[in-house]
C-alpha positions as protocol buffer text, in pm:
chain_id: "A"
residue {
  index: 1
  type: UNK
  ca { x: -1964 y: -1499 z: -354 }
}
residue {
  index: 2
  type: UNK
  ca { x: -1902 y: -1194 z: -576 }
}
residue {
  index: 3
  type: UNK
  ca { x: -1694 y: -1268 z: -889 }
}
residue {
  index: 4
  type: UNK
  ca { x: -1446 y: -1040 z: -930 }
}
residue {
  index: 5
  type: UNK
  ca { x: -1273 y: -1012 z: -593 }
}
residue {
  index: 6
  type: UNK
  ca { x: -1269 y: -1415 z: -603 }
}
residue {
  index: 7
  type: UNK
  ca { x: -1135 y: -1429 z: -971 }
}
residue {
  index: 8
  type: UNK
  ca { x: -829 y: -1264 z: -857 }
}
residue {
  index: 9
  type: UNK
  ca { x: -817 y: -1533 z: -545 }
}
residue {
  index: 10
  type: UNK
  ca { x: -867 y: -1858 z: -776 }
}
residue {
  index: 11
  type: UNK
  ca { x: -556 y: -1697 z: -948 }
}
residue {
  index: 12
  type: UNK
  ca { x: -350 y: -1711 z: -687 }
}
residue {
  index: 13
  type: UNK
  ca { x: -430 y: -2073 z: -581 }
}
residue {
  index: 14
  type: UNK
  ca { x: -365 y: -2085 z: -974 }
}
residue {
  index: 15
  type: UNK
  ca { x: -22 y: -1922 z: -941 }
}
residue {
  index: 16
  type: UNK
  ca { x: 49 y: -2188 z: -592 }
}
residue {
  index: 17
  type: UNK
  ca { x: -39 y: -2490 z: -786 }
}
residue {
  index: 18
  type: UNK
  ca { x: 180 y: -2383 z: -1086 }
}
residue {
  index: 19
  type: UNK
  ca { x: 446 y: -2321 z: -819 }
}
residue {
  index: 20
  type: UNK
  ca { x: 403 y: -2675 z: -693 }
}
residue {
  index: 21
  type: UNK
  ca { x: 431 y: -2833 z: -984 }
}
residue {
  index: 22
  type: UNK
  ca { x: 736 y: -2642 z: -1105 }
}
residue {
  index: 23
  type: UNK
  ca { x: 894 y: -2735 z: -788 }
}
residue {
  index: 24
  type: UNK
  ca { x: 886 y: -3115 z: -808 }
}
residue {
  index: 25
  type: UNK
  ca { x: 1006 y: -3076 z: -1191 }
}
residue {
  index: 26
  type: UNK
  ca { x: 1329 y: -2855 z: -1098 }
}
residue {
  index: 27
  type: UNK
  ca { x: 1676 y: -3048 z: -1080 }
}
residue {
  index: 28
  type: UNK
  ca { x: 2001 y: -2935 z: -1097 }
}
residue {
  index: 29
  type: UNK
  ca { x: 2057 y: -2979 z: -1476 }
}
residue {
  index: 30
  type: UNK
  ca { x: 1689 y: -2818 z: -1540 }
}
residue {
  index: 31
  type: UNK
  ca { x: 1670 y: -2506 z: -1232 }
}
residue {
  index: 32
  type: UNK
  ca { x: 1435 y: -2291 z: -1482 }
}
residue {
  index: 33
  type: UNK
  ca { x: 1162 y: -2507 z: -1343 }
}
residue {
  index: 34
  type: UNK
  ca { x: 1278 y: -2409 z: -962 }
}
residue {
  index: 35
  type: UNK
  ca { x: 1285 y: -2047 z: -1090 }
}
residue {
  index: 36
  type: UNK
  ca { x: 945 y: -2042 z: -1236 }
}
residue {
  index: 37
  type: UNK
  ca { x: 821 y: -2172 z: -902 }
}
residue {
  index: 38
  type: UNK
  ca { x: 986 y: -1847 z: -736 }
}
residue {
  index: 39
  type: UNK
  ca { x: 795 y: -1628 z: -1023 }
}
residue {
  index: 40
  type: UNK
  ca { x: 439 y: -1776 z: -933 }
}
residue {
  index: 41
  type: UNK
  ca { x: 475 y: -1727 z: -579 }
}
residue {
  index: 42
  type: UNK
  ca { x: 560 y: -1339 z: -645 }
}
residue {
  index: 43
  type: UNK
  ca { x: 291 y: -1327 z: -899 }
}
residue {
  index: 44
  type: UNK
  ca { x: 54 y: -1455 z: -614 }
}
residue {
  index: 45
  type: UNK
  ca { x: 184 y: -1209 z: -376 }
}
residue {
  index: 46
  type: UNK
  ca { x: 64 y: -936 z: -618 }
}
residue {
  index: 47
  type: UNK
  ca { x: -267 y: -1095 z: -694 }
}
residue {
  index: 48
  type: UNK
  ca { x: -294 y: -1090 z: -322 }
}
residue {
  index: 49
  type: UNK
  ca { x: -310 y: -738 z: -300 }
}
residue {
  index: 50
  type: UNK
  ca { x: -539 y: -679 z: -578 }
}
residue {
  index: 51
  type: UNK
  ca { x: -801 y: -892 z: -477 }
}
residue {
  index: 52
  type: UNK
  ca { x: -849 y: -714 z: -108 }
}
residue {
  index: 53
  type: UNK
  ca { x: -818 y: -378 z: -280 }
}
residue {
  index: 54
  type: UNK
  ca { x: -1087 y: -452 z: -531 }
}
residue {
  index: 55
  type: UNK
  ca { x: -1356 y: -586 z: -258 }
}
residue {
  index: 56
  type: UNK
  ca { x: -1246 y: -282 z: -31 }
}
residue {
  index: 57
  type: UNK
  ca { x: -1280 y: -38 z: -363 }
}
residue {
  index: 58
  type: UNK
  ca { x: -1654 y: -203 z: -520 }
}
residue {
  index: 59
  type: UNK
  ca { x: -1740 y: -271 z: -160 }
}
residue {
  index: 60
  type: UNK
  ca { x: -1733 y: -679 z: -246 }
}
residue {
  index: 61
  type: UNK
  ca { x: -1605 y: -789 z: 82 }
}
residue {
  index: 62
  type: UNK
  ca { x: -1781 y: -1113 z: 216 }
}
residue {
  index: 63
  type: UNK
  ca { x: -1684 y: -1357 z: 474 }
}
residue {
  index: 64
  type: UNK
  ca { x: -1644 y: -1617 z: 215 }
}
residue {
  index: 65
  type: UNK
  ca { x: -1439 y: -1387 z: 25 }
}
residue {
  index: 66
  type: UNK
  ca { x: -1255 y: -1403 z: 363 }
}
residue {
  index: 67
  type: UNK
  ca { x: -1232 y: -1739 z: 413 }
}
residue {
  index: 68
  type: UNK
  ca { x: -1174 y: -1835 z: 14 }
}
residue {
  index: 69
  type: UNK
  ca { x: -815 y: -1625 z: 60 }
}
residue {
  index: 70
  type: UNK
  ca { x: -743 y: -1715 z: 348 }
}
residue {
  index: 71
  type: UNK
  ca { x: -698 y: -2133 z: 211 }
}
residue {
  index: 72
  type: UNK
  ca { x: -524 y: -1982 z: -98 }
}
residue {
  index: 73
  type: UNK
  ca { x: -291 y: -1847 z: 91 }
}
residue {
  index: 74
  type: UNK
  ca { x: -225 y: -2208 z: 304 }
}
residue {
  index: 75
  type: UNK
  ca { x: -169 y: -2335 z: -44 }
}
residue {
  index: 76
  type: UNK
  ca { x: 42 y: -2028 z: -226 }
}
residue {
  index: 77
  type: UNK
  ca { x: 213 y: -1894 z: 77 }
}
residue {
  index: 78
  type: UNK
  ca { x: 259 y: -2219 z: 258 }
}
residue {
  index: 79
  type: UNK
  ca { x: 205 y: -2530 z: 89 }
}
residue {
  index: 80
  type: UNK
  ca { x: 429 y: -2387 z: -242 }
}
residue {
  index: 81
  type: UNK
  ca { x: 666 y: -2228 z: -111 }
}
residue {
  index: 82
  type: UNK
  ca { x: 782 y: -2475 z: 209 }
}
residue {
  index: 83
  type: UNK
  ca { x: 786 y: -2718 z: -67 }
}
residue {
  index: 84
  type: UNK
  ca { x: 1050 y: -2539 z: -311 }
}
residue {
  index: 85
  type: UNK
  ca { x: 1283 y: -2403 z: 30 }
}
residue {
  index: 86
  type: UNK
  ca { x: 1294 y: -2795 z: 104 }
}
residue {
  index: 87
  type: UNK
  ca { x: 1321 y: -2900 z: -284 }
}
residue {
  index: 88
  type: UNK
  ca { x: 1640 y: -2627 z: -361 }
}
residue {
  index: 89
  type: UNK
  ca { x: 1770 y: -2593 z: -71 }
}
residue {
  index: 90
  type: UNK
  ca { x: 1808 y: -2965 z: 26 }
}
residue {
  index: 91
  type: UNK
  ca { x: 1676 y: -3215 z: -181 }
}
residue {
  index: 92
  type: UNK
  ca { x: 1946 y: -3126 z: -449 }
}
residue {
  index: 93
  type: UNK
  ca { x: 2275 y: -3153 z: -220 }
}
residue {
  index: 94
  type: UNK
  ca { x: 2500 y: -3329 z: -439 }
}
residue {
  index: 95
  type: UNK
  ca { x: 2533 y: -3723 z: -285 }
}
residue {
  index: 96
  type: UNK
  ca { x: 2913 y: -3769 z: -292 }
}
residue {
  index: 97
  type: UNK
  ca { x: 3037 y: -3446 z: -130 }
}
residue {
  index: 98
  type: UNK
  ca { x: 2919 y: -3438 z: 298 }
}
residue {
  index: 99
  type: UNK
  ca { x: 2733 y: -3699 z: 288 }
}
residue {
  index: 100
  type: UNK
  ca { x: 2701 y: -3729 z: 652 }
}
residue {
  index: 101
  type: UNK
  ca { x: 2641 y: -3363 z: 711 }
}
residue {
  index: 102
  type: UNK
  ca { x: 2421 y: -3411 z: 372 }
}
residue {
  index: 103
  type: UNK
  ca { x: 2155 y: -3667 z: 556 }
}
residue {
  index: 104
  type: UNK
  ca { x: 2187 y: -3466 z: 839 }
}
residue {
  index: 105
  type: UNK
  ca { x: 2036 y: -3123 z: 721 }
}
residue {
  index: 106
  type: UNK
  ca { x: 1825 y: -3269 z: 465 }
}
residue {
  index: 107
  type: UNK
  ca { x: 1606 y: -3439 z: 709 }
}
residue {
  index: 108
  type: UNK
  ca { x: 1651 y: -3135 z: 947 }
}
residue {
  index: 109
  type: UNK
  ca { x: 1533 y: -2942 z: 624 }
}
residue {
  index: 110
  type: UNK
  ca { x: 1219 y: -3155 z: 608 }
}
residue {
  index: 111
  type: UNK
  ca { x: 1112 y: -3023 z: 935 }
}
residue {
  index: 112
  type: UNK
  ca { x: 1184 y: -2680 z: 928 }
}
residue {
  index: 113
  type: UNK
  ca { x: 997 y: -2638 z: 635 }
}
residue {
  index: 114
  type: UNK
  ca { x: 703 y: -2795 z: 755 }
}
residue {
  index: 115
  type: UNK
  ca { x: 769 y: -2549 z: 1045 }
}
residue {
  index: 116
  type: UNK
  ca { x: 757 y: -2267 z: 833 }
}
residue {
  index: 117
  type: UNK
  ca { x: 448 y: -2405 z: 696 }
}
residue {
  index: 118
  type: UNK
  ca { x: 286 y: -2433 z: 1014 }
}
residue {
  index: 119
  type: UNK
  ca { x: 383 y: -2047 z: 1129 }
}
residue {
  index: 120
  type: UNK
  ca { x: 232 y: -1955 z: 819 }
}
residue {
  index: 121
  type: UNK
  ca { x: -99 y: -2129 z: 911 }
}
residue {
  index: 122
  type: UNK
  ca { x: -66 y: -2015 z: 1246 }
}
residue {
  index: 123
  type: UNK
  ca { x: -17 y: -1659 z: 1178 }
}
residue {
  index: 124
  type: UNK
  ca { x: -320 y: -1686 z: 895 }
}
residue {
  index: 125
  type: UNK
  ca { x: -528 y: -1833 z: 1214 }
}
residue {
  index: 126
  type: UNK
  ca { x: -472 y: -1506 z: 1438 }
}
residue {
  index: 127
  type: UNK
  ca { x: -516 y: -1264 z: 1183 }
}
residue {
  index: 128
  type: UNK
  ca { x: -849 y: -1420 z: 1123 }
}
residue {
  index: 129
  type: UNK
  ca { x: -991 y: -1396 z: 1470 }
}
residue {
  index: 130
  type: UNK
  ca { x: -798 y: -1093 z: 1588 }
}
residue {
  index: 131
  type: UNK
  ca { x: -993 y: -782 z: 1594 }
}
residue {
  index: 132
  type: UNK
  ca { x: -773 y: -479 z: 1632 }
}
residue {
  index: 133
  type: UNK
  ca { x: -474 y: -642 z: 1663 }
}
residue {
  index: 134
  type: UNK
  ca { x: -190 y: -447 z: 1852 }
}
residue {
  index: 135
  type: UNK
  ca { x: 236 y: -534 z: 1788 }
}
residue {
  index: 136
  type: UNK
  ca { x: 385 y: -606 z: 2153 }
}
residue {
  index: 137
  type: UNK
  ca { x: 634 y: -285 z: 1950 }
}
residue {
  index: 138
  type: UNK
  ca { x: 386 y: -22 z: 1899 }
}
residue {
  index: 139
  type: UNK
  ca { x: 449 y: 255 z: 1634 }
}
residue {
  index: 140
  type: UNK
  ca { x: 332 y: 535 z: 1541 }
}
residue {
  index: 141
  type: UNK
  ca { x: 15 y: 599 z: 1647 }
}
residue {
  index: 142
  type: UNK
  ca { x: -288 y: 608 z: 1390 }
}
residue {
  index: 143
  type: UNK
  ca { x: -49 y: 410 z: 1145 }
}
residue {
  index: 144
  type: UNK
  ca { x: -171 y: 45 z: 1030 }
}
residue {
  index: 145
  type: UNK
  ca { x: 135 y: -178 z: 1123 }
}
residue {
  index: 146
  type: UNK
  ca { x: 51 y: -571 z: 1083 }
}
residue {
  index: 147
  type: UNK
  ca { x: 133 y: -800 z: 1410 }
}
residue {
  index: 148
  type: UNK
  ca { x: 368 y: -1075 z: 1257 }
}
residue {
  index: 149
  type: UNK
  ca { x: 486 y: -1052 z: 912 }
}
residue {
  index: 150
  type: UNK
  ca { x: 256 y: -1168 z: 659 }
}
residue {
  index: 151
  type: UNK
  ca { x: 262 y: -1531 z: 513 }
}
residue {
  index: 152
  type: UNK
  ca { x: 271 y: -1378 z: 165 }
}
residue {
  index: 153
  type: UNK
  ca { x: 609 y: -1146 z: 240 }
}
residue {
  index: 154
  type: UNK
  ca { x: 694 y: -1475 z: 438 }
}
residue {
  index: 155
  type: UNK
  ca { x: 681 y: -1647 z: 88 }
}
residue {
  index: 156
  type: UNK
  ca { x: 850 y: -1393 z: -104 }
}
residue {
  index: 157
  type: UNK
  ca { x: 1174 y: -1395 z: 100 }
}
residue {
  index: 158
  type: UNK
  ca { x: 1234 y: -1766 z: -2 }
}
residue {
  index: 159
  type: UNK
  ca { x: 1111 y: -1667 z: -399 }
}
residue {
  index: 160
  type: UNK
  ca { x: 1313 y: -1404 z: -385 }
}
residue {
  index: 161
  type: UNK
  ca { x: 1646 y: -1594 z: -309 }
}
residue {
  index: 162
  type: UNK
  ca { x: 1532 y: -1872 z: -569 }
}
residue {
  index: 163
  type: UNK
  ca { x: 1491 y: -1601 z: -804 }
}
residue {
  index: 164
  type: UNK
  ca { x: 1775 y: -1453 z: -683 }
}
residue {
  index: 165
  type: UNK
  ca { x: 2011 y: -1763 z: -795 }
}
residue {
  index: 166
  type: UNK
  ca { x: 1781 y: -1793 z: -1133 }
}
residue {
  index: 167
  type: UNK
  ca { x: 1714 y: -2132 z: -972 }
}
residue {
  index: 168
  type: UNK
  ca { x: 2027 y: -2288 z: -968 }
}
residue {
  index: 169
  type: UNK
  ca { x: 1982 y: -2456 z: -658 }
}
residue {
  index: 170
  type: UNK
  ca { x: 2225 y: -2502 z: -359 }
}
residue {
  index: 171
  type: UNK
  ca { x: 2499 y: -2743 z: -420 }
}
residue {
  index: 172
  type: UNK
  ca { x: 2730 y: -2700 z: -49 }
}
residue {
  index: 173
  type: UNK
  ca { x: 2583 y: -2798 z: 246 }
}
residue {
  index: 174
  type: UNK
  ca { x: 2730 y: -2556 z: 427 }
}
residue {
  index: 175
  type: UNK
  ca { x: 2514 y: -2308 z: 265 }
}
residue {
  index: 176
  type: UNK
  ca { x: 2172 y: -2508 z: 326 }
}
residue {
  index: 177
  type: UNK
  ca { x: 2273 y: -2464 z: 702 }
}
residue {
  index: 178
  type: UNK
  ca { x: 2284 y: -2091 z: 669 }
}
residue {
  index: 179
  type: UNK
  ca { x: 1923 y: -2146 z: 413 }
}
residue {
  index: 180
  type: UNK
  ca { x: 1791 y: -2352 z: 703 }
}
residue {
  index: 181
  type: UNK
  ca { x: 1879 y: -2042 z: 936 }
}
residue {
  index: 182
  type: UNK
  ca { x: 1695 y: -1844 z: 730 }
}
residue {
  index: 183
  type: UNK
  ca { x: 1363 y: -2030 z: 636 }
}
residue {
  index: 184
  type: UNK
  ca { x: 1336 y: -2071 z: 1022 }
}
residue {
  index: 185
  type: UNK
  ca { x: 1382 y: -1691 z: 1115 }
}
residue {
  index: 186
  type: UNK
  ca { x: 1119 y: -1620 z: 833 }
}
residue {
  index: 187
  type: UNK
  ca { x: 855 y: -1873 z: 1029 }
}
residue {
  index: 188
  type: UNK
  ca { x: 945 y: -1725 z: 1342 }
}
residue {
  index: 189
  type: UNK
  ca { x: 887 y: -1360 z: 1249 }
}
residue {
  index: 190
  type: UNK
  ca { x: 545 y: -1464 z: 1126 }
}
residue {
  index: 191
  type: UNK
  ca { x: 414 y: -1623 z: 1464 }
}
residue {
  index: 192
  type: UNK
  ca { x: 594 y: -1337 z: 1620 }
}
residue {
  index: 193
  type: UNK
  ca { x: 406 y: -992 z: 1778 }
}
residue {
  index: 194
  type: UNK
  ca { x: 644 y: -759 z: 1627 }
}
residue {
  index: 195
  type: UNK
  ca { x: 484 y: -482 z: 1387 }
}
residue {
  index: 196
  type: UNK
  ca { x: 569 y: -504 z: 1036 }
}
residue {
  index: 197
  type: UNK
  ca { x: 432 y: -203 z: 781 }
}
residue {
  index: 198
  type: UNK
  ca { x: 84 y: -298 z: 634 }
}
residue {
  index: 199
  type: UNK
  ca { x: 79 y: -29 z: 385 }
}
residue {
  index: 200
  type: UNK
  ca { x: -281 y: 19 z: 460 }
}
residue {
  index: 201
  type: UNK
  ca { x: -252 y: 396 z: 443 }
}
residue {
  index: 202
  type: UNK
  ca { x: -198 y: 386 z: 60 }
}
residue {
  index: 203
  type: UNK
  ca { x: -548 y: 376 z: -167 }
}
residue {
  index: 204
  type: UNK
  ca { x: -577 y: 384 z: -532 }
}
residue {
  index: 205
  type: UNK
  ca { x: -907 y: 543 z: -434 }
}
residue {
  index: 206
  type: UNK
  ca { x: -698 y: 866 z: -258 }
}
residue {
  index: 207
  type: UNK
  ca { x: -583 y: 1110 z: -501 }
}
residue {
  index: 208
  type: UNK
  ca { x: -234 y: 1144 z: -499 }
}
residue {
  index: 209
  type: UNK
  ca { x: 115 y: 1322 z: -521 }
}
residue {
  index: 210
  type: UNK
  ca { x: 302 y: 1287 z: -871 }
}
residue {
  index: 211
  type: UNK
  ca { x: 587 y: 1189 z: -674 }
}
residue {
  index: 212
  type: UNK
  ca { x: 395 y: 880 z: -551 }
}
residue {
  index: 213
  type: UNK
  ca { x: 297 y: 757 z: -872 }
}
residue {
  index: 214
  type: UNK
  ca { x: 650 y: 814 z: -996 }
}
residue {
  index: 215
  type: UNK
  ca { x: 748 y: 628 z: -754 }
}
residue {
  index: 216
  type: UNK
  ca { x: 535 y: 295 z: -832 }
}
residue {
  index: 217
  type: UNK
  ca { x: 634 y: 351 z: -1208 }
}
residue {
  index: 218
  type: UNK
  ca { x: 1022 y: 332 z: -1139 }
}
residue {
  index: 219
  type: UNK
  ca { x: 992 y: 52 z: -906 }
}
residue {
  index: 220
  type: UNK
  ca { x: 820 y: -152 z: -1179 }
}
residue {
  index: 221
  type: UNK
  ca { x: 1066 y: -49 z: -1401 }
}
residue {
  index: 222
  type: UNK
  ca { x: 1366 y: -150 z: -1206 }
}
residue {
  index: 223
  type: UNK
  ca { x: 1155 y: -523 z: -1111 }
}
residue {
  index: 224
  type: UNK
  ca { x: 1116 y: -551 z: -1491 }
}
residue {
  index: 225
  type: UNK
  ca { x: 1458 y: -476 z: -1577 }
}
residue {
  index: 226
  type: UNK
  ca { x: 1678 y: -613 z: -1227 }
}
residue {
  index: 227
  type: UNK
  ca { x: 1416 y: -880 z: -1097 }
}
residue {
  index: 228
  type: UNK
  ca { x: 1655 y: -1059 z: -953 }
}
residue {
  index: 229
  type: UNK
  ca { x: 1811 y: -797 z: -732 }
}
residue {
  index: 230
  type: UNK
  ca { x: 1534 y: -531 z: -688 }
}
residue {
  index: 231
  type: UNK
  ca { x: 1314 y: -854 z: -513 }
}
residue {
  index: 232
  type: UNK
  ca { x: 1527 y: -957 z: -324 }
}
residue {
  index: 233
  type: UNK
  ca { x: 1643 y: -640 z: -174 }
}
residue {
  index: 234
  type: UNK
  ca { x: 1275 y: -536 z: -128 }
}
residue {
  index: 235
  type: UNK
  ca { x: 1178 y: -896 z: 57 }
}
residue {
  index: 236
  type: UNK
  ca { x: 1511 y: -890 z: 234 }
}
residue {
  index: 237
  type: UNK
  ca { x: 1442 y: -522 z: 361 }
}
residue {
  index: 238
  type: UNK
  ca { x: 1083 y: -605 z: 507 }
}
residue {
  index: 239
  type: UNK
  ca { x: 1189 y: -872 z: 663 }
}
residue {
  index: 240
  type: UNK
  ca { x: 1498 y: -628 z: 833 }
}
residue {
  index: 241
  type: UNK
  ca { x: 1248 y: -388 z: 883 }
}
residue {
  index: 242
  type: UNK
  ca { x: 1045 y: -566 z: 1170 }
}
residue {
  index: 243
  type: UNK
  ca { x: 1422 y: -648 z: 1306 }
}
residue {
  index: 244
  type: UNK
  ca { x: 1500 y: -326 z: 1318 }
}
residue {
  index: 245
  type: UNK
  ca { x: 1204 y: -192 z: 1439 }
}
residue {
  index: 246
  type: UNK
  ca { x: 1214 y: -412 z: 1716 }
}
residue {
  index: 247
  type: UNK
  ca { x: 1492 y: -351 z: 1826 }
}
residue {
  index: 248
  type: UNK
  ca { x: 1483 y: 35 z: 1803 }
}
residue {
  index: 249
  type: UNK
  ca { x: 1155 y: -27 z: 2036 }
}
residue {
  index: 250
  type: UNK
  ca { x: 1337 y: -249 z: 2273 }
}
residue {
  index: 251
  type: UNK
  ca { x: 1623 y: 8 z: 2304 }
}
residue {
  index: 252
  type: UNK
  ca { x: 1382 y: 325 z: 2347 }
}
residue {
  index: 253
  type: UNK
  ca { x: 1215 y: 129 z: 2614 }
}
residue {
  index: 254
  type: UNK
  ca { x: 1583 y: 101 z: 2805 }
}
residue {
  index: 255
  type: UNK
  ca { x: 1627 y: 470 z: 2748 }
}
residue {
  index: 256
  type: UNK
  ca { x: 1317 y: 536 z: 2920 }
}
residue {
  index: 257
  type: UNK
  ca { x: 1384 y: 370 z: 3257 }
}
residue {
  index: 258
  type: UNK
  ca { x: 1735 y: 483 z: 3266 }
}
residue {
  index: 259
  type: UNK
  ca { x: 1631 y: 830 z: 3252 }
}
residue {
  index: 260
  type: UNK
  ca { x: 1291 y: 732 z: 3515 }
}
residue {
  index: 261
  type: UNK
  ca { x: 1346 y: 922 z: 3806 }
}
residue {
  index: 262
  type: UNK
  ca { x: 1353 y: 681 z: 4100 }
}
């Protein structure tokens, strides 16, 4: 075990557990709580980062170091946030207004969630044993693309949109159907073999351009100043991203064998 990669691990099962509690506090009188949760799951998602960077960058890596992040992210990634898309999104439908439709998608909402829980296991699972992993939608090649989008950018879509609504939490049912749509597409995405960006390429070991630092320093400007929108366009954009990418795959391929000789 070497400390200081793992420090920044026990802070994100920190930041999940905080999220957790949060969660189960938030109502619709009190949605601070409900927003909180959304913070500590995009806290996590940095302290996620940092912690693989630092045993890549002091050569800390371990396998328990491996498998130590890999249950913090079961707990931050899945566990926290499956349990805040269920709390918001349906537990909190007001009881007079649909109440048949109400029942209906709240218990539907119990499921899903643990679905999206499960993907987010599931796609933890495979990235654990996969060596070399290769999207079914190759890229470019000699650029890192992840197979699946990660459980952590998984989590941030839902924190975003919490965030997003400063954790007032959804009060029409017709708009937990379209949440439900959503939290589903996220788990599926996940489990899926599409190529999502990993990022990998970028080093804080690498010297680099001014322009690149520039860059980092005006996106944490704008998160500081527009939280609420700058997040949620940036999780709503990686998720589009794999879409997108996808599909611009799927229709090169169709390109191809029209223009095949036969």
């Amino acid at each position: 075990m070497y400390l200081l990669p793992s420090l920044f691990t026990a802070g994100n099962i920190a930041a999940g557990y905080y999220a957790i509690t949060q969660s189960i506090q938030g109502t619709a009188l009190q949605p601070a709580f409900f927003d909180r949760a959304a913070l500590a799951i995009g806290f996590a998602v940095l302290f996620d980062g940092v912690d693989g960077m630092i045993a890549r960058l002091t050569n800390t890596a371990s396998d328990f170091g491996k498998e130590l992040d890999s249950l913090a992210d079961v707990i931050t990634f899945g566990v926290a946030p499956s349990l805040l898309a269920y709390i918001w999104g349906f537990r909190m439908l007001p009881l007079a207004e649909y109440s048949f439709l109400r029942d209906r998608i709240t218990h539907l909402g119990i499921f899903v969630c643990f679905l999206f829980l499960i993907c987010g296991a599931s796609r933890l699972a495979r990235f654990n044993i996969s060596v070399n992993p290769q999207p079914r939608n190759p890229g470019r090649p000699g650029k890192k693309y992840f197979v699946g989008m990660p459980i952590p950018a998984g989590a941030g879509v839902i924190a975003s949109v919490v965030h997003f609504e400063s954790g007032a939490p959804i009060s029409d049912a017709r708009w937990s159907v379209v949440w439900l749509c959503l939290i589903l597409f996220t788990g599926f995405l996940m489990v899926s073999t599409w190529r999502f960006w990993s990022g990998k390429e970028i080093s804080i070991g690498k010297r680099h351009p001014f322009q690149l630092v520039a860059v980092i320093v005006a996106v944490g400007a704008l998160i500081a100043l527009y939280s609420e929108v700058v997040l949620i366009v940036v999780a709503l954009g990686y998720l589009v991203s794999g879409v997108l990418a996808r599909l611009a795959y799927s229709w090169g391929q169709k390109r191809r064998q029209v223009g095949t000789p036969r």
